[in-house]
Amino acid sequence: MSDDLPTENVPTQDELDLLRYESRIKRPLQMKIPELERDERLRHVIFGGQFTVDLLEELADTADKIRILSKLRSGQDFLINLLSHKRAMLYFTQPSTRTFLSFMAACQILGMTCNEVRDPTTSSETKGETRFDSIRMFSSYFDLIIMRSKLPSLAECCAYLMNDLQDSGNRSVPIVNAGSGADEHPTQALLDVYTLQRSFQFADANGASVLDRFDELRNSYPDLTKGLAHKVYGFCGDIGRGRTVRSLASLLAKYQDVTLVFISPDHPTLTLRDDLRNRLSEQGVRIHEVTSFEERVNGVPAIELLDALYMTRIQKEHNIPADDEHFAQMDLSQYKLTRQLVARMKSYAPILHPFPRDQHFGEIPPEIDNDPRAMYFRQARNGMWIRAAMLASIFRVDHHIARYFYDEYKDWNNADEGNVPTSQH
Ligand code: NCD
């Protein structure tokens, strides 16, 4: 069965199953969040808006510890035993490279066994099995389901299915949304935030004194502060259909004094959607929507104002025929980064992209890859560490990691990647 819902007049069981959850889906996010937690900790990960700033800090801290421990064989051996009794199902019915592989690597770091269904034509869905039966079956064999689907609410519905199973005394496992239609991609937002958290520590690349680079930057940017608050974030490209943009914007909205600048072609498919605009405004975020890097925001060309830039590709696989026609007539060249534009950005401003970048469109040409602000490859690797931290949090082994880390490194002050001893690779 494909991810497209059938269009016959008689609803399929899959459609009826989705309808069953409709009233729960329509509720405001704040009502849903408690249902996605257990004992005030993460249970299901469905929306970016589930993470609080405190939780984001905790996860980043665990991810830092995991990456440092992973430098030593002894640390790897410790980590790999933490969840060696758990199994994960990766149910990805939409294409994926980084999310799939980094989740798999994250599971492997903690010793979890993984299995996968990527092509539903190889599963019993071709025999007429509903997705909900498939998910329930996965929950019989595995301890966690990580899923990506073209259907915006499927992961959310599966979380409710698991909660209902638990309430009726049945087996139930956590659901992690690894991308739901054009709606949300919460774990991508986690790794984006983790990359920003690391960038905005302003530590020297070699791990030397943290103060030096920050003090130096403050000579040129006296108002600069560490951390994600008090910053201007730019998003460029397909704002309307970019699920990573939606999830990241929801997370950034939680930080104090944040301005979001959306740079997209003036076309209803590609601009900020009303629901997100309303949600962000309610959270007190300042929003600017412009059509080019040159358009002025507070009197300054947007490109010069940004503290970080999040590039995206045009998601042409979602085009309807009218979009193809309209986009062919539009000048989209302004939504590509050039060396000249990068030269005008703030000297510390990280450039992010969830990837894949589109080689045909060329929103980030490879000539920018060596710029110290280009974060996209590091960002992808960060995904592995922060996803491992999230799994550690879901299965409540994060405190074991913290304890082991402090025991191992109590003799080192300010342990970081620069000064931790590495006896291996
Ligand atoms: C993104 C996605 O799938 O939403 N990719 C990813 O997970 N890193 C972005 C995209 O496909 O453009």
Short mmCIF file of C-alpha atoms and ligand atoms in Angstrom, two decimals:
data_model
loop_
_atom_site.label_atom_id
_atom_site.label_comp_id
_atom_site.label_asym_id
_atom_site.label_seq_id
_atom_site.Cartn_x
_atom_site.Cartn_y
_atom_site.Cartn_z
CA MET A 1 0.00 0.00 0.00
CA SER A 2 1.35 3.46 -0.80
CA ASP A 3 1.20 6.35 1.64
CA ASP A 4 -1.50 8.03 -0.45
CA LEU A 5 -4.90 7.62 1.09
CA PRO A 6 -7.25 5.77 -1.26
CA THR A 7 -9.86 7.98 -2.89
CA GLU A 8 -12.76 5.56 -3.40
CA ASN A 9 -16.08 6.61 -1.94
CA VAL A 10 -16.18 3.78 0.57
CA PRO A 11 -13.71 4.65 3.31
CA THR A 12 -11.01 2.10 3.97
CA GLN A 13 -10.27 0.89 7.48
CA ASP A 14 -7.10 3.02 7.38
CA GLU A 15 -9.22 6.13 6.76
CA LEU A 16 -11.70 5.14 9.45
CA ASP A 17 -8.84 4.58 11.89
CA LEU A 18 -7.50 8.07 11.17
CA LEU A 19 -10.98 9.56 11.56
CA ARG A 20 -11.30 7.93 14.96
CA TYR A 21 -8.51 10.21 16.19
CA GLU A 22 -9.78 13.37 14.48
CA SER A 23 -11.13 15.11 17.56
CA ARG A 24 -7.87 14.44 19.42
CA ILE A 25 -5.78 15.72 16.51
CA LYS A 26 -7.75 18.97 16.37
CA ARG A 27 -6.96 19.92 19.97
CA PRO A 28 -4.42 22.66 20.70
CA LEU A 29 -0.87 21.43 21.26
CA GLN A 30 -0.86 22.37 24.93
CA MET A 31 -3.63 19.84 25.59
CA LYS A 32 -1.75 17.07 23.82
CA ILE A 33 1.64 17.49 25.47
CA PRO A 34 0.80 15.81 28.81
CA GLU A 35 -0.42 12.74 26.91
CA LEU A 36 2.95 12.39 25.23
CA GLU A 37 4.79 12.27 28.57
CA ARG A 38 5.09 9.74 31.39
CA ASP A 39 6.00 10.96 34.88
CA GLU A 40 6.88 14.34 33.36
CA ARG A 41 9.44 12.76 31.03
CA LEU A 42 9.41 12.16 27.29
CA ARG A 43 7.40 9.15 26.21
CA HIS A 44 6.36 9.80 22.60
CA VAL A 45 8.17 12.42 20.50
CA ILE A 46 5.69 13.86 18.01
CA PHE A 47 5.95 17.68 17.99
CA GLY A 48 8.82 20.15 18.25
CA GLY A 49 6.70 22.12 20.71
CA GLN A 50 7.01 19.29 23.27
CA PHE A 51 10.55 20.28 24.22
CA THR A 52 11.11 22.91 26.89
CA VAL A 53 14.25 25.03 27.01
CA ASP A 54 15.34 23.12 30.13
CA LEU A 55 14.87 19.79 28.38
CA LEU A 56 16.80 21.05 25.34
CA GLU A 57 19.68 22.00 27.65
CA GLU A 58 19.56 18.61 29.38
CA LEU A 59 19.55 16.72 26.08
CA ALA A 60 22.46 18.79 24.75
CA ASP A 61 24.38 18.07 27.94
CA THR A 62 23.76 14.31 27.61
CA ALA A 63 24.71 14.44 23.90
CA ASP A 64 27.99 16.21 24.79
CA LYS A 65 28.75 13.50 27.33
CA ILE A 66 27.95 10.69 24.89
CA ARG A 67 30.21 12.19 22.22
CA ILE A 68 33.08 12.57 24.68
CA LEU A 69 32.63 9.07 26.13
CA SER A 70 32.56 7.67 22.58
CA LYS A 71 36.15 8.78 22.05
CA LEU A 72 37.42 6.02 24.33
CA ARG A 73 36.91 2.30 23.92
CA SER A 74 35.98 2.07 27.61
CA GLY A 75 33.32 4.76 27.15
CA GLN A 76 31.93 3.02 24.07
CA ASP A 77 31.77 -0.26 26.00
CA PHE A 78 29.87 1.45 28.80
CA LEU A 79 27.38 3.08 26.41
CA ILE A 80 26.75 -0.03 24.35
CA ASN A 81 25.56 -1.92 27.40
CA LEU A 82 23.00 0.66 28.44
CA LEU A 83 20.16 -0.41 26.11
CA SER A 84 21.39 -3.76 24.83
CA HIS A 85 18.13 -5.27 26.11
CA LYS A 86 16.00 -3.02 23.86
CA ARG A 87 14.97 -3.30 20.20
CA ALA A 88 13.90 -0.51 17.83
CA MET A 89 11.78 -0.64 14.67
CA LEU A 90 12.53 1.95 12.01
CA TYR A 91 9.35 2.23 9.95
CA PHE A 92 10.23 4.68 7.17
CA THR A 93 7.81 4.74 4.24
CA GLN A 94 9.25 8.00 2.87
CA PRO A 95 12.80 8.40 1.54
CA SER A 96 15.48 9.15 4.11
CA THR A 97 19.25 8.98 4.36
CA ARG A 98 20.41 11.02 7.36
CA THR A 99 17.45 10.60 9.68
CA PHE A 100 17.31 6.86 9.11
CA LEU A 101 21.04 6.25 9.40
CA SER A 102 21.63 8.60 12.30
CA PHE A 103 18.79 7.00 14.27
CA MET A 104 20.27 3.62 13.50
CA ALA A 105 23.73 4.78 14.58
CA ALA A 106 22.23 6.38 17.72
CA CYS A 107 20.55 3.07 18.61
CA GLN A 108 23.82 1.24 17.99
CA ILE A 109 25.81 3.61 20.23
CA LEU A 110 23.51 2.59 23.10
CA GLY A 111 23.50 -1.05 22.09
CA MET A 112 19.90 -1.22 20.81
CA THR A 113 19.15 -3.72 18.09
CA CYS A 114 17.40 -2.20 15.05
CA ASN A 115 15.14 -3.56 12.40
CA GLU A 116 13.51 -1.73 9.52
CA VAL A 117 10.53 -1.59 7.18
CA ARG A 118 11.19 0.99 4.47
CA ASP A 119 9.18 -0.40 1.61
CA PRO A 120 5.63 -1.28 2.66
CA THR A 121 5.26 -3.42 -0.50
CA THR A 122 7.44 -5.95 1.31
CA SER A 123 5.12 -5.98 4.33
CA SER A 124 1.61 -7.34 4.85
CA GLU A 125 0.19 -3.90 4.01
CA THR A 126 0.08 -5.21 0.40
CA LYS A 127 -2.29 -7.92 1.67
CA GLY A 128 -4.64 -5.25 3.00
CA GLU A 129 -3.26 -4.84 6.51
CA THR A 130 -3.93 -1.37 7.95
CA ARG A 131 -1.08 0.81 9.13
CA PHE A 132 -2.50 0.65 12.62
CA ASP A 133 -2.36 -3.15 12.66
CA SER A 134 1.21 -2.93 11.34
CA ILE A 135 2.18 -0.55 14.14
CA ARG A 136 0.54 -2.70 16.78
CA MET A 137 2.46 -5.70 15.44
CA PHE A 138 5.73 -3.77 15.59
CA SER A 139 4.95 -2.95 19.20
CA SER A 140 4.70 -6.68 19.94
CA TYR A 141 8.26 -7.31 18.79
CA PHE A 142 10.05 -4.03 19.53
CA ASP A 143 10.47 -1.58 22.39
CA LEU A 144 10.39 1.59 20.31
CA ILE A 145 8.95 2.63 16.93
CA ILE A 146 10.68 5.38 14.97
CA MET A 147 8.51 6.30 12.00
CA ARG A 148 8.45 8.55 8.95
CA SER A 149 5.34 8.91 6.81
CA LYS A 150 3.85 11.16 4.19
CA LEU A 151 0.69 11.37 6.31
CA PRO A 152 0.87 14.40 8.60
CA SER A 153 -0.93 12.92 11.61
CA LEU A 154 -0.03 9.26 11.43
CA ALA A 155 2.71 9.35 14.09
CA GLU A 156 0.44 11.37 16.38
CA CYS A 157 -2.40 8.84 15.92
CA CYS A 158 0.02 5.98 16.62
CA ALA A 159 1.00 7.64 19.90
CA TYR A 160 -2.70 7.76 20.87
CA LEU A 161 -3.09 4.13 19.78
CA MET A 162 -0.22 3.19 22.11
CA ASN A 163 -1.73 5.20 24.97
CA ASP A 164 -5.10 3.50 24.47
CA LEU A 165 -3.39 0.10 24.46
CA GLN A 166 -1.62 0.95 27.69
CA ASP A 167 -4.87 2.16 29.29
CA SER A 168 -6.50 -1.15 28.42
CA GLY A 169 -3.62 -3.10 29.96
CA ASN A 170 -1.93 -4.03 26.68
CA ARG A 171 1.64 -3.74 25.52
CA SER A 172 2.55 -0.23 24.42
CA VAL A 173 5.84 1.33 23.26
CA PRO A 174 7.07 4.88 22.61
CA ILE A 175 6.55 6.39 19.14
CA VAL A 176 9.11 8.78 17.66
CA ASN A 177 8.11 10.97 14.73
CA ALA A 178 10.97 11.02 12.21
CA GLY A 179 9.08 13.26 9.77
CA SER A 180 5.33 13.54 9.23
CA GLY A 181 4.23 14.88 5.86
CA ALA A 182 4.84 18.61 5.51
CA ASP A 183 3.94 19.02 9.18
CA GLU A 184 6.66 18.25 11.71
CA HIS A 185 10.14 16.79 12.09
CA PRO A 186 10.84 17.23 15.79
CA THR A 187 14.12 15.33 16.02
CA GLN A 188 15.56 17.34 13.12
CA ALA A 189 14.69 20.44 15.14
CA LEU A 190 16.51 18.88 18.10
CA LEU A 191 19.71 18.49 16.11
CA ASP A 192 19.32 21.96 14.62
CA VAL A 193 19.00 23.44 18.11
CA TYR A 194 21.93 21.33 19.34
CA THR A 195 24.05 22.72 16.48
CA LEU A 196 23.00 26.26 17.41
CA GLN A 197 23.68 25.61 21.11
CA ARG A 198 27.21 24.51 20.24
CA SER A 199 27.76 27.37 17.78
CA PHE A 200 26.56 29.99 20.25
CA GLN A 201 28.96 28.88 22.95
CA PHE A 202 31.51 30.62 20.72
CA ALA A 203 34.20 28.15 21.75
CA ASP A 204 37.34 27.98 19.65
CA ALA A 205 37.25 25.17 17.14
CA ASN A 206 40.23 23.48 18.79
CA GLY A 207 38.60 23.52 22.20
CA ALA A 208 40.98 26.12 23.61
CA SER A 209 39.85 28.87 25.94
CA VAL A 210 36.14 29.54 25.53
CA LEU A 211 36.50 33.16 26.53
CA ASP A 212 38.96 34.21 23.86
CA ARG A 213 36.78 33.92 20.81
CA PHE A 214 33.72 35.32 22.53
CA ASP A 215 35.64 38.34 23.85
CA GLU A 216 37.09 38.91 20.42
CA LEU A 217 33.66 38.76 18.81
CA ARG A 218 32.31 41.20 21.38
CA ASN A 219 34.76 43.79 20.11
CA SER A 220 32.92 43.73 16.79
CA TYR A 221 29.44 42.84 18.13
CA PRO A 222 29.12 44.45 21.57
CA ASP A 223 25.55 43.20 22.10
CA LEU A 224 26.38 39.57 21.39
CA THR A 225 25.37 37.07 24.07
CA LYS A 226 25.95 33.34 24.41
CA GLY A 227 23.06 30.96 23.86
CA LEU A 228 20.00 30.96 21.64
CA ALA A 229 18.09 33.85 23.24
CA HIS A 230 18.32 37.43 21.88
CA LYS A 231 19.04 36.32 18.31
CA VAL A 232 17.71 36.84 14.78
CA TYR A 233 17.17 33.59 12.85
CA GLY A 234 16.68 33.55 9.09
CA PHE A 235 14.89 30.76 7.23
CA CYS A 236 15.22 30.72 3.45
CA GLY A 237 13.46 28.69 0.74
CA ASP A 238 10.37 26.53 1.00
CA ILE A 239 8.89 27.86 4.23
CA GLY A 240 5.38 26.59 3.52
CA ARG A 241 6.22 22.93 3.04
CA GLY A 242 9.43 22.58 5.03
CA ARG A 243 8.52 20.45 8.04
CA THR A 244 11.97 21.05 9.50
CA VAL A 245 11.32 24.81 9.40
CA ARG A 246 8.03 24.35 11.19
CA SER A 247 9.51 22.24 13.98
CA LEU A 248 12.62 24.40 14.43
CA ALA A 249 10.63 27.65 14.48
CA SER A 250 8.43 26.14 17.23
CA LEU A 251 11.51 25.37 19.30
CA LEU A 252 13.22 28.73 18.76
CA ALA A 253 9.99 30.44 19.84
CA LYS A 254 10.64 29.12 23.35
CA TYR A 255 13.75 31.27 23.75
CA GLN A 256 13.62 34.85 24.97
CA ASP A 257 13.72 37.81 22.60
CA VAL A 258 13.85 35.87 19.35
CA THR A 259 13.21 37.33 15.89
CA LEU A 260 12.44 35.05 12.95
CA VAL A 261 12.94 36.28 9.38
CA PHE A 262 11.31 34.11 6.69
CA ILE A 263 12.81 34.62 3.23
CA SER A 264 10.73 32.95 0.55
CA PRO A 265 9.22 33.57 -2.88
CA ASP A 266 5.89 35.34 -2.67
CA HIS A 267 3.76 32.33 -3.56
CA PRO A 268 1.07 30.79 -1.31
CA THR A 269 2.67 27.34 -1.51
CA LEU A 270 6.05 28.59 -0.34
CA THR A 271 5.34 31.28 2.26
CA LEU A 272 4.73 30.88 5.98
CA ARG A 273 1.46 29.13 6.74
CA ASP A 274 -1.19 30.86 8.81
CA ASP A 275 -1.29 28.25 11.57
CA LEU A 276 2.44 28.58 12.28
CA ARG A 277 2.39 32.39 11.95
CA ASN A 278 -0.44 32.58 14.51
CA ARG A 279 1.21 30.15 16.87
CA LEU A 280 4.53 32.03 16.74
CA SER A 281 2.87 35.41 17.22
CA GLU A 282 0.96 34.09 20.23
CA GLN A 283 4.30 33.07 21.72
CA GLY A 284 5.55 36.63 21.36
CA VAL A 285 8.06 36.00 18.58
CA ARG A 286 8.83 38.89 16.24
CA ILE A 287 8.23 37.73 12.67
CA HIS A 288 9.33 39.31 9.39
CA GLU A 289 8.39 37.84 6.03
CA VAL A 290 10.52 39.07 3.13
CA THR A 291 11.09 37.98 -0.45
CA SER A 292 14.87 38.37 -0.68
CA PHE A 293 18.08 38.55 1.32
CA GLU A 294 18.31 42.20 0.28
CA GLU A 295 14.96 43.29 1.65
CA ARG A 296 15.44 45.50 4.67
CA VAL A 297 14.43 44.43 8.15
CA ASN A 298 14.74 47.17 10.78
CA GLY A 299 16.59 49.23 8.15
CA VAL A 300 19.25 46.58 7.44
CA PRO A 301 19.36 44.11 4.50
CA ALA A 302 18.14 40.80 5.93
CA ILE A 303 21.35 38.92 5.12
CA GLU A 304 23.40 41.33 7.29
CA LEU A 305 21.05 41.13 10.26
CA LEU A 306 20.98 37.37 10.80
CA ASP A 307 22.69 35.59 13.71
CA ALA A 308 22.03 32.24 11.97
CA LEU A 309 20.72 31.22 8.57
CA TYR A 310 18.69 28.06 7.92
CA MET A 311 18.62 27.22 4.21
CA THR A 312 16.12 24.76 2.72
CA ARG A 313 15.46 23.24 -0.66
CA ILE A 314 12.27 23.75 -2.66
CA GLN A 315 10.29 20.57 -1.91
CA LYS A 316 9.29 19.98 -5.52
CA GLU A 317 8.10 16.43 -4.88
CA HIS A 318 5.05 18.04 -3.21
CA ASN A 319 4.26 20.25 -6.24
CA ILE A 320 0.81 20.12 -7.79
CA PRO A 321 0.80 20.74 -11.57
CA ALA A 322 -0.13 24.42 -11.06
CA ASP A 323 2.95 24.86 -8.83
CA ASP A 324 5.23 23.50 -11.55
CA GLU A 325 3.80 26.05 -13.96
CA HIS A 326 4.03 28.99 -11.56
CA PHE A 327 7.50 28.18 -10.29
CA ALA A 328 8.83 27.88 -13.85
CA GLN A 329 7.83 31.51 -14.39
CA MET A 330 9.37 32.80 -11.15
CA ASP A 331 12.92 33.96 -10.53
CA LEU A 332 14.02 31.58 -7.78
CA SER A 333 17.72 32.44 -8.10
CA GLN A 334 17.41 34.79 -5.13
CA TYR A 335 16.90 31.83 -2.81
CA LYS A 336 20.38 30.49 -3.44
CA LEU A 337 23.30 31.40 -1.28
CA THR A 338 26.38 32.85 -2.96
CA ARG A 339 29.88 33.57 -1.74
CA GLN A 340 29.11 37.29 -1.99
CA LEU A 341 26.07 36.92 0.27
CA VAL A 342 28.00 34.82 2.79
CA ALA A 343 30.72 37.50 2.88
CA ARG A 344 28.10 39.97 4.11
CA MET A 345 26.87 37.74 6.96
CA LYS A 346 27.98 38.21 10.54
CA SER A 347 31.36 36.57 11.05
CA TYR A 348 30.01 34.06 13.58
CA ALA A 349 26.60 33.32 11.97
CA PRO A 350 26.20 29.57 11.40
CA ILE A 351 24.70 28.38 8.11
CA LEU A 352 22.47 25.35 8.55
CA HIS A 353 20.57 23.12 6.14
CA PRO A 354 18.63 19.97 7.08
CA PHE A 355 19.89 18.34 3.88
CA PRO A 356 19.56 16.92 1.30
CA ARG A 357 20.55 20.01 -0.66
CA ASP A 358 19.34 20.02 -4.23
CA GLN A 359 22.26 19.86 -6.66
CA HIS A 360 20.00 20.95 -9.53
CA PHE A 361 18.59 23.97 -7.72
CA GLY A 362 21.82 24.74 -5.86
CA GLU A 363 20.54 26.56 -2.77
CA ILE A 364 23.98 26.08 -1.18
CA PRO A 365 26.74 25.69 -3.77
CA PRO A 366 29.67 23.48 -2.64
CA GLU A 367 32.06 26.46 -2.81
CA ILE A 368 30.59 27.57 0.53
CA ASP A 369 31.33 24.26 2.26
CA ASN A 370 34.77 25.34 3.48
CA ASP A 371 33.54 28.53 5.09
CA PRO A 372 33.89 28.14 8.88
CA ARG A 373 30.23 29.16 9.23
CA ALA A 374 29.01 26.23 7.09
CA MET A 375 27.59 23.88 9.72
CA TYR A 376 25.53 21.46 7.66
CA PHE A 377 27.87 18.48 7.74
CA ARG A 378 28.55 18.91 11.45
CA GLN A 379 24.82 19.39 11.92
CA ALA A 380 24.15 15.97 10.40
CA ARG A 381 26.70 14.34 12.72
CA ASN A 382 25.19 16.19 15.68
CA GLY A 383 21.97 14.39 14.79
CA MET A 384 23.48 11.08 15.80
CA TRP A 385 24.58 12.35 19.24
CA ILE A 386 21.40 14.21 20.10
CA ARG A 387 19.21 11.31 18.95
CA ALA A 388 21.26 9.00 21.18
CA ALA A 389 20.68 11.47 24.04
CA MET A 390 16.95 11.48 23.31
CA LEU A 391 16.81 7.67 23.36
CA ALA A 392 18.74 7.70 26.64
CA SER A 393 16.15 10.10 28.03
CA ILE A 394 13.14 8.07 26.80
CA PHE A 395 14.57 4.90 28.35
CA ARG A 396 15.79 6.75 31.44
CA VAL A 397 19.44 5.87 31.30
CA ASP A 398 20.62 9.47 30.97
CA HIS A 399 21.44 9.68 34.69
CA HIS A 400 23.66 6.57 34.32
CA ILE A 401 25.56 8.42 31.62
CA ALA A 402 25.96 11.50 33.82
CA ARG A 403 27.18 9.42 36.77
CA TYR A 404 29.68 7.42 34.71
CA PHE A 405 30.92 10.60 33.05
CA TYR A 406 31.59 12.38 36.34
CA ASP A 407 33.32 9.30 37.76
CA GLU A 408 35.52 9.04 34.67
CA TYR A 409 36.32 12.68 34.31
CA LYS A 410 36.22 14.04 37.85
CA ASP A 411 39.91 14.84 37.62
CA TRP A 412 39.49 16.97 34.52
CA ASN A 413 38.08 20.45 34.82
CA ASN A 414 35.74 21.61 32.14
CA ALA A 415 35.96 18.40 30.16
CA ASP A 416 35.29 18.99 26.51
CA GLU A 417 36.36 17.51 23.24
CA GLY A 418 39.53 19.60 23.27
CA ASN A 419 41.05 18.39 26.54
CA VAL A 420 39.64 14.93 27.12
CA PRO A 421 42.27 12.24 26.60
CA THR A 422 41.68 10.02 23.60
CA SER A 423 43.53 6.74 23.39
CA GLN A 424 41.71 5.57 20.32
CA HIS A 425 40.80 6.70 16.78
C1 NCD B 1 14.38 16.84 5.63
C2 NCD B 1 13.05 16.11 5.61
O1 NCD B 1 12.99 14.94 5.27
O2 NCD B 1 12.10 16.75 5.98
N1 NCD B 1 15.48 16.01 5.56
C3 NCD B 1 15.96 15.46 6.72
O3 NCD B 1 15.28 14.74 7.42
N2 NCD B 1 17.20 15.80 7.08
C4 NCD B 1 14.43 17.98 4.70
C5 NCD B 1 14.13 17.76 3.25
O4 NCD B 1 13.84 16.68 2.78
O5 NCD B 1 14.19 18.78 2.55
#
